[in-house]
Tab-separated table of C-alpha atoms in Angstrom:
chain	number	residue	atom	x	y	z
A	1048	MET	CA	0.000	0.000	0.000
A	1049	SER	CA	1.245	3.480	-0.771
A	1050	GLU	CA	1.584	6.028	1.968
A	1051	SER	CA	-1.325	8.415	2.226
A	1052	THR	CA	-0.640	11.976	1.220
A	1053	PRO	CA	-1.121	14.396	4.132
A	1054	ILE	CA	-3.802	17.012	3.720
A	1055	THR	CA	-2.382	20.545	4.004
A	1056	PRO	CA	-4.359	23.775	4.181
A	1057	ASN	CA	-4.735	25.730	0.969
A	1058	SER	CA	-2.573	28.771	1.575
A	1059	ASN	CA	-4.233	30.679	-1.259
A	1060	SER	CA	-7.664	30.166	0.300
A	1061	ALA	CA	-6.376	31.293	3.698
A	1062	GLU	CA	-4.878	34.403	2.157
A	1063	ALA	CA	-8.163	35.123	0.353
A	1064	ILE	CA	-10.109	34.810	3.599
A	1065	ASN	CA	-7.684	37.130	5.371
A	1066	ALA	CA	-7.913	39.627	2.517
A	1067	ASP	CA	-11.713	39.549	2.659
A	1068	GLU	CA	-11.605	40.146	6.402
A	1069	GLU	CA	-9.236	43.081	5.945
A	1070	VAL	CA	-11.497	44.598	3.282
A	1071	LYS	CA	-14.531	44.194	5.560
A	1072	ALA	CA	-12.621	45.814	8.423
A	1073	VAL	CA	-11.640	48.764	6.237
A	1074	VAL	CA	-15.208	49.165	4.944
A	1075	GLU	CA	-16.607	48.957	8.470
A	1076	SER	CA	-14.056	51.468	9.741
A	1077	GLY	CA	-14.894	53.854	6.892
A	1078	SER	CA	-18.594	53.454	7.534
A	1079	LYS	CA	-18.146	54.262	11.226
A	1080	ALA	CA	-16.091	57.342	10.390
A	1081	ARG	CA	-18.772	58.530	7.960
A	1082	GLN	CA	-21.384	57.855	10.609
A	1083	LEU	CA	-19.542	59.927	13.210
A	1084	LEU	CA	-19.003	62.824	10.796
A	1085	GLY	CA	-22.650	62.816	9.748
A	1086	MET	CA	-21.914	61.943	6.135
A	1087	LYS	CA	-24.006	60.183	3.542
A	1088	GLY	CA	-23.502	56.406	3.331
A	1089	ALA	CA	-23.069	55.729	7.050
A	1090	ALA	CA	-24.271	52.640	8.897
A	1091	ALA	CA	-26.565	52.417	11.901
A	1092	GLY	CA	-25.663	50.616	15.102
A	1093	GLU	CA	-23.760	53.147	17.211
A	1094	THR	CA	-24.638	52.763	20.907
A	1095	SER	CA	-22.490	55.417	22.611
A	1096	ILE	CA	-24.815	58.324	23.396
A	1097	TRP	CA	-21.988	60.858	23.061
A	1098	LYS	CA	-21.018	59.585	19.632
A	1099	ILE	CA	-24.689	59.705	18.645
A	1100	ARG	CA	-24.907	63.317	19.845
A	1101	LEU	CA	-21.787	64.164	17.843
A	1102	GLN	CA	-23.218	62.434	14.786
A	1103	LEU	CA	-26.357	64.562	15.087
A	1104	MET	CA	-24.216	67.705	14.963
A	1105	LYS	CA	-22.628	66.592	11.636
A	1106	PRO	CA	-18.999	67.666	12.231
A	1107	ILE	CA	-18.305	67.524	8.491
A	1108	THR	CA	-20.479	70.658	8.108
A	1109	TRP	CA	-18.453	72.689	10.624
A	1110	ILE	CA	-15.481	73.110	8.315
A	1111	PRO	CA	-16.859	75.815	5.965
A	1112	LEU	CA	-18.189	77.866	8.899
A	1113	ILE	CA	-14.868	77.689	10.729
A	1114	TRP	CA	-13.185	78.701	7.479
A	1115	GLY	CA	-15.637	81.600	7.137
A	1116	VAL	CA	-14.374	82.961	10.454
A	1117	VAL	CA	-10.811	82.843	9.077
A	1118	CYS	CA	-11.912	84.748	5.970
A	1119	GLY	CA	-13.660	87.365	8.100
A	1120	ALA	CA	-10.584	87.844	10.265
A	1121	ALA	CA	-8.512	88.302	7.090
A	1122	SER	CA	-10.958	90.799	5.554
A	1123	SER	CA	-10.855	92.964	8.703
A	1124	GLY	CA	-7.234	93.816	7.912
A	1125	ASN	CA	-6.520	93.909	11.643
A	1126	TYR	CA	-5.667	90.320	12.515
A	1127	THR	CA	-2.217	89.755	13.966
A	1128	TRP	CA	-0.702	86.546	15.292
A	1129	THR	CA	-0.861	87.210	19.017
A	1130	LEU	CA	-1.937	84.698	21.654
A	1131	GLU	CA	-5.022	86.770	22.476
A	1132	ASN	CA	-6.123	86.907	18.860
A	1133	VAL	CA	-5.578	83.173	18.409
A	1134	LEU	CA	-7.751	82.494	21.486
A	1135	LYS	CA	-10.419	84.901	20.202
A	1136	ALA	CA	-10.452	83.227	16.810
A	1137	GLY	CA	-10.594	79.758	18.386
A	1138	LEU	CA	-13.602	80.711	20.519
A	1139	CYS	CA	-15.273	82.257	17.475
A	1140	MET	CA	-14.704	79.024	15.530
A	1141	LEU	CA	-16.286	77.086	18.398
A	1142	LEU	CA	-19.277	79.421	18.147
A	1143	SER	CA	-19.676	79.147	14.376
A	1144	GLY	CA	-18.901	75.444	13.988
A	1145	PRO	CA	-19.831	73.039	16.799
A	1146	LEU	CA	-22.372	75.316	18.516
A	1147	MET	CA	-24.346	77.230	15.872
A	1148	ALA	CA	-23.834	74.785	12.995
A	1149	GLY	CA	-24.515	71.910	15.384
A	1150	TYR	CA	-27.716	73.619	16.554
A	1151	VAL	CA	-28.912	74.115	12.969
A	1152	GLN	CA	-28.055	70.557	11.923
A	1153	ILE	CA	-29.897	68.943	14.826
A	1154	THR	CA	-32.895	71.224	14.314
A	1155	ASN	CA	-32.933	70.183	10.669
A	1156	ASP	CA	-32.726	66.486	11.573
A	1157	TYR	CA	-35.538	66.892	14.113
A	1158	TYR	CA	-37.949	68.395	11.587
A	1159	ASP	CA	-36.735	66.177	8.732
A	1160	ARG	CA	-37.092	62.875	10.568
A	1161	GLU	CA	-39.802	61.655	8.165
A	1162	ILE	CA	-37.699	62.503	5.116
A	1163	ASP	CA	-34.595	60.946	6.673
A	1164	ALA	CA	-36.575	57.763	7.326
A	1165	ILE	CA	-36.753	57.479	3.517
A	1166	ASN	CA	-33.392	58.889	2.427
A	1167	GLU	CA	-31.055	58.205	5.386
A	1168	PRO	CA	-32.695	55.708	7.768
A	1169	TYR	CA	-29.347	55.161	9.521
A	1170	ARG	CA	-29.474	58.702	10.974
A	1171	PRO	CA	-29.828	58.750	14.788
A	1172	ILE	CA	-33.413	60.032	14.956
A	1173	PRO	CA	-35.153	57.827	12.352
A	1174	SER	CA	-33.149	54.806	13.500
A	1175	GLY	CA	-34.374	55.347	17.081
A	1176	ALA	CA	-30.836	55.621	18.457
A	1177	ILE	CA	-31.756	58.696	20.545
A	1178	PRO	CA	-35.134	59.702	22.052
A	1179	LEU	CA	-36.743	62.931	20.797
A	1180	PRO	CA	-36.739	64.651	24.250
A	1181	GLN	CA	-32.953	64.275	24.368
A	1182	VAL	CA	-32.713	65.749	20.870
A	1183	ILE	CA	-34.720	68.799	21.935
A	1184	THR	CA	-32.541	69.240	25.032
A	1185	GLN	CA	-29.386	69.164	22.906
A	1186	ILE	CA	-30.841	71.799	20.568
A	1187	TRP	CA	-31.479	74.172	23.479
A	1188	VAL	CA	-28.074	73.564	25.085
A	1189	LEU	CA	-26.232	74.390	21.860
A	1190	LEU	CA	-28.358	77.477	21.159
A	1191	ILE	CA	-27.989	78.966	24.654
A	1192	ALA	CA	-24.252	78.202	24.768
A	1193	GLY	CA	-23.797	79.786	21.328
A	1194	LEU	CA	-25.593	83.015	22.255
A	1195	ALA	CA	-23.665	83.245	25.529
A	1196	ILE	CA	-20.307	82.880	23.743
A	1197	ALA	CA	-21.369	85.414	21.090
A	1198	PHE	CA	-22.098	87.949	23.847
A	1199	ALA	CA	-18.767	87.164	25.512
A	1200	LEU	CA	-16.939	87.727	22.201
A	1201	ASP	CA	-18.623	91.117	21.788
A	1202	LYS	CA	-17.366	92.109	25.233
A	1203	TRP	CA	-13.888	90.747	24.517
A	1204	ALA	CA	-13.696	92.629	21.215
A	1205	GLY	CA	-14.924	95.839	22.875
A	1206	ASN	CA	-17.788	96.222	20.396
A	1207	PRO	CA	-19.997	99.182	21.451
A	1208	PHE	CA	-22.934	97.443	19.734
A	1209	PRO	CA	-23.405	93.663	20.241
A	1210	THR	CA	-22.709	92.878	16.574
A	1211	ILE	CA	-21.625	89.266	17.049
A	1212	THR	CA	-24.602	88.534	19.323
A	1213	SER	CA	-26.947	90.045	16.721
A	1214	ILE	CA	-25.424	87.890	13.970
A	1215	ALA	CA	-25.829	84.803	16.167
A	1216	ILE	CA	-29.494	85.630	16.857
A	1217	ILE	CA	-30.258	86.265	13.183
A	1218	GLY	CA	-28.330	83.170	12.101
A	1219	SER	CA	-30.063	80.919	14.625
A	1220	PHE	CA	-33.458	82.293	13.561
A	1221	ILE	CA	-32.690	81.679	9.875
A	1222	GLY	CA	-31.479	78.185	10.766
A	1223	TYR	CA	-34.720	77.514	12.627
A	1224	ILE	CA	-37.124	78.721	9.915
A	1225	TYR	CA	-35.050	76.859	7.315
A	1226	SER	CA	-36.275	73.590	8.811
A	1227	ALA	CA	-39.310	74.339	10.976
A	1228	PRO	CA	-42.900	74.904	9.876
A	1229	PRO	CA	-44.793	76.980	9.016
A	1230	LEU	CA	-42.133	78.850	7.007
A	1231	LYS	CA	-39.762	75.888	6.402
A	1232	LEU	CA	-37.609	77.716	3.860
A	1233	LYS	CA	-36.170	74.471	2.523
A	1234	GLN	CA	-39.566	73.755	0.954
A	1235	ASN	CA	-38.651	76.475	-1.543
A	1236	GLY	CA	-35.562	75.501	-3.513
A	1237	TRP	CA	-34.317	79.057	-4.071
A	1238	LEU	CA	-34.983	80.525	-0.625
A	1239	GLY	CA	-33.812	77.430	1.214
A	1240	SER	CA	-30.614	77.066	-0.760
A	1241	TYR	CA	-29.749	80.751	-0.374
A	1242	ALA	CA	-30.422	80.602	3.373
A	1243	LEU	CA	-28.029	77.669	3.560
A	1244	GLY	CA	-25.436	79.456	1.425
A	1245	ALA	CA	-25.620	82.547	3.659
A	1246	SER	CA	-25.244	80.353	6.736
A	1247	TYR	CA	-22.019	78.932	5.319
A	1248	ILE	CA	-20.535	82.228	4.108
A	1249	THR	CA	-22.205	85.479	5.249
A	1250	PHE	CA	-22.768	84.752	8.945
A	1251	PRO	CA	-19.367	83.276	9.908
A	1252	TRP	CA	-17.497	85.734	7.671
A	1253	CYS	CA	-19.247	88.769	9.206
A	1254	THR	CA	-18.701	87.310	12.685
A	1255	GLY	CA	-14.954	86.946	12.115
A	1256	HIS	CA	-14.762	90.442	10.654
A	1257	ALA	CA	-16.708	91.975	13.569
A	1258	LEU	CA	-14.396	90.253	16.051
A	1259	PHE	CA	-11.276	91.973	14.717
A	1260	GLY	CA	-12.620	95.067	12.951
A	1261	ASP	CA	-15.637	97.249	12.294
A	1262	LEU	CA	-18.260	95.404	10.278
A	1263	ASN	CA	-19.411	97.648	7.436
A	1264	LEU	CA	-22.114	97.537	4.785
A	1265	THR	CA	-19.629	96.710	2.007
A	1266	ILE	CA	-18.558	93.489	3.727
A	1267	VAL	CA	-22.164	92.520	4.471
A	1268	ILE	CA	-23.282	93.059	0.864
A	1269	LEU	CA	-20.200	91.395	-0.609
A	1270	THR	CA	-20.562	88.286	1.566
A	1271	MET	CA	-24.290	88.100	0.770
A	1272	PHE	CA	-23.323	88.253	-2.899
A	1273	TYR	CA	-20.674	85.568	-2.350
A	1274	SER	CA	-23.414	83.467	-0.742
A	1275	LEU	CA	-24.996	83.150	-4.188
A	1276	ALA	CA	-22.018	80.939	-5.031
A	1277	GLY	CA	-22.722	79.187	-1.741
A	1278	LEU	CA	-26.279	78.690	-2.968
A	1279	GLY	CA	-24.821	76.465	-5.670
A	1280	ILE	CA	-22.966	74.444	-3.024
A	1281	ALA	CA	-26.184	74.163	-1.017
A	1282	ILE	CA	-27.970	72.714	-4.050
A	1283	VAL	CA	-25.377	69.921	-4.164
A	1284	ASN	CA	-26.722	68.704	-0.814
A	1285	ASP	CA	-30.252	68.366	-2.254
A	1286	PHE	CA	-29.372	65.590	-4.675
A	1287	LYS	CA	-28.912	62.970	-1.958
A	1288	SER	CA	-32.500	63.489	-0.742
A	1289	VAL	CA	-34.284	64.035	-4.038
A	1290	GLU	CA	-36.421	60.896	-3.719
A	1291	GLY	CA	-37.673	61.714	-0.224
A	1292	ASP	CA	-38.232	65.376	-1.148
A	1293	ARG	CA	-40.303	64.308	-4.160
A	1294	GLN	CA	-42.435	61.928	-2.102
A	1295	LEU	CA	-43.119	64.526	0.609
A	1296	GLY	CA	-43.675	67.435	-1.773
A	1297	LEU	CA	-40.617	69.538	-0.911
A	1298	GLN	CA	-39.692	71.829	-3.779
A	1299	SER	CA	-35.905	71.448	-3.839
A	1300	LEU	CA	-34.273	72.453	-7.116
A	1301	PRO	CA	-33.635	68.851	-8.241
A	1302	VAL	CA	-37.362	68.200	-7.717
A	1303	MET	CA	-38.431	71.437	-9.437
A	1304	PHE	CA	-36.140	71.284	-12.473
A	1305	GLY	CA	-35.041	67.667	-12.623
A	1306	VAL	CA	-31.646	66.282	-11.703
A	1307	THR	CA	-29.831	67.260	-14.915
A	1308	ASN	CA	-31.077	70.853	-15.072
A	1309	ALA	CA	-30.568	71.406	-11.343
A	1310	ALA	CA	-26.967	70.204	-11.660
A	1311	LEU	CA	-26.383	72.745	-14.443
A	1312	ILE	CA	-27.950	75.554	-12.381
A	1313	CYS	CA	-25.750	74.538	-9.474
A	1314	VAL	CA	-22.424	74.753	-11.329
A	1315	VAL	CA	-23.363	77.999	-13.091
A	1316	MET	CA	-24.147	79.629	-9.731
A	1317	ILE	CA	-20.863	78.437	-8.235
A	1318	ASP	CA	-18.696	79.628	-11.130
A	1319	LEU	CA	-20.540	82.807	-12.153
A	1320	PHE	CA	-20.615	84.524	-8.783
A	1321	GLN	CA	-17.017	83.679	-7.989
A	1322	GLY	CA	-16.141	85.232	-11.335
A	1323	LEU	CA	-18.100	88.372	-10.444
A	1324	ILE	CA	-16.272	88.580	-7.115
A	1325	ALA	CA	-13.005	88.445	-9.083
A	1326	ALA	CA	-14.290	91.308	-11.245
A	1327	TYR	CA	-15.022	93.315	-8.093
A	1328	LEU	CA	-11.456	92.762	-6.883
A	1329	VAL	CA	-10.204	94.121	-10.215
A	1330	SER	CA	-12.444	97.193	-9.727
A	1331	ILE	CA	-10.727	97.974	-6.405
A	1332	HIS	CA	-7.297	97.383	-8.012
A	1333	GLU	CA	-6.557	94.091	-6.240
A	1334	ASN	CA	-5.570	92.545	-9.568
A	1335	LEU	CA	-3.180	89.886	-8.260
A	1336	TYR	CA	-5.801	88.457	-5.905
A	1337	ALA	CA	-8.392	88.570	-8.672
A	1338	ALA	CA	-6.090	86.548	-10.939
A	1339	ILE	CA	-5.492	83.961	-8.194
A	1340	LEU	CA	-9.250	83.658	-7.653
A	1341	VAL	CA	-9.815	83.035	-11.370
A	1342	LEU	CA	-7.101	80.365	-11.372
A	1343	LEU	CA	-8.877	78.647	-8.465
A	1344	ILE	CA	-12.155	78.579	-10.414
A	1345	ILE	CA	-10.606	76.571	-13.278
A	1346	PRO	CA	-10.107	73.262	-11.383
A	1347	GLN	CA	-13.657	73.600	-10.013
A	1348	ILE	CA	-14.980	73.680	-13.569
A	1349	THR	CA	-12.848	70.635	-14.377
A	1350	PHE	CA	-14.250	68.589	-11.494
A	1351	GLN	CA	-17.759	69.716	-12.327
A	1352	ASP	CA	-17.369	68.187	-15.763
A	1353	MET	CA	-15.587	65.056	-14.511
A	1354	TYR	CA	-17.955	64.171	-11.690
A	1355	PHE	CA	-20.954	66.307	-10.940
A	1356	LEU	CA	-22.540	67.007	-14.308
A	1357	ARG	CA	-22.189	63.365	-15.348
A	1358	ASP	CA	-23.877	61.860	-12.252
A	1359	PRO	CA	-24.861	64.416	-9.570
A	1360	VAL	CA	-26.739	61.886	-7.428
A	1361	ASN	CA	-23.888	59.394	-7.005
A	1362	ASN	CA	-20.936	61.763	-7.363
A	1363	ASP	CA	-22.042	64.570	-5.033
A	1364	VAL	CA	-19.656	63.645	-2.210
A	1365	LYS	CA	-16.766	62.946	-4.592
A	1366	TYR	CA	-17.335	66.279	-6.319
A	1367	GLN	CA	-17.458	68.255	-3.078
A	1368	ALA	CA	-14.294	66.574	-1.800
A	1369	SER	CA	-12.398	67.430	-4.980
A	1370	ALA	CA	-13.775	70.868	-5.901
A	1371	GLN	CA	-14.722	72.585	-2.649
A	1372	PRO	CA	-11.125	73.058	-1.431
A	1373	PHE	CA	-10.619	75.443	-4.357
A	1374	LEU	CA	-13.815	77.318	-3.489
A	1375	VAL	CA	-12.805	77.843	0.130
A	1376	LEU	CA	-9.269	78.842	-0.875
A	1377	GLY	CA	-10.874	81.415	-3.163
A	1378	MET	CA	-12.854	82.748	-0.200
A	1379	LEU	CA	-9.647	83.218	1.769
A	1380	VAL	CA	-7.953	84.929	-1.175
A	1381	THR	CA	-10.904	87.321	-1.329
A	1382	GLY	CA	-10.730	87.953	2.415
A	1383	ILE	CA	-7.010	88.727	2.230
A	1384	ALA	CA	-7.613	91.036	-0.745
A	1385	LEU	CA	-10.309	92.958	1.154
A	1386	GLY	CA	-8.060	93.212	4.213
A	1387	HIS	CA	-5.189	94.457	2.052
A	1388	HIS	CA	-7.452	97.026	0.415
A	1389	ALA	CA	-8.739	98.241	3.786
A	1390	ALA	CA	-5.181	98.683	5.040
A	1391	ILE	CA	-4.132	100.889	2.103
């Protein structure tokens, strides 16, 4: 009789299993990160109440508001790198990002829980991960803390009129009526998107400017005009919820004009109003900054063609990740140009 051949494990199969497990681990890790940041494509199942509260506040949305504060500080022409100014700016970023943006995001989730049950059922409220009374408590805590810090910043800046507090009150009111009935601005594609654009650009920019300088009508009007480009960015966020908006009768631009036409409106708004801001910089003889702003618009147009215009529903996150850095850099260039002009 011949000796039996020993059975050995298939090393290729073992390697395949390990590779599959590694891929699953990476996917799960990415899903948890998206969940914590409040991004589209997350997974339900988080049990830590503090992580759930953070998820409700959507940290990913804080970035443009924090950046708006930086732009406002630059446009004041008075920012210098002292410890006091760094602490002021940090507290102002806390106000604009985690507190006021967090307040608006949770308010939106509270009033959009029926829509989210269709579009994003993994969100904390529709998934039942957090009770509604706790959601309401968190809304009030963030709002009161935000208004208190705004008042403290006015005192710290020595503002004779409580400019920062007034901006916080107006911004929180706009954030509330954006989501809450009976006004619910987001039901109207144009009004809702502009309110969102102003929240990302006008309010934090004016707050940063008022912290380090005297807020004037020119800055207010210019940032409101810049918010028309922000309106285009706000429209990008509507594509992920187009199905739920259609079912519940919300008149977002993708519902009103269709996905293809709304995508075209979106990119035209983003590019056109940045171009007009560049023209304004030329008119005040800040030609170098105007040229830099135009150069930053070009890659945005490229990514619009590569991703967004071809499939706005599936490529919205990819487009924002690739194109928005150039938009926010353009905002800072504009802020520096305005600060330079004010200092002349």
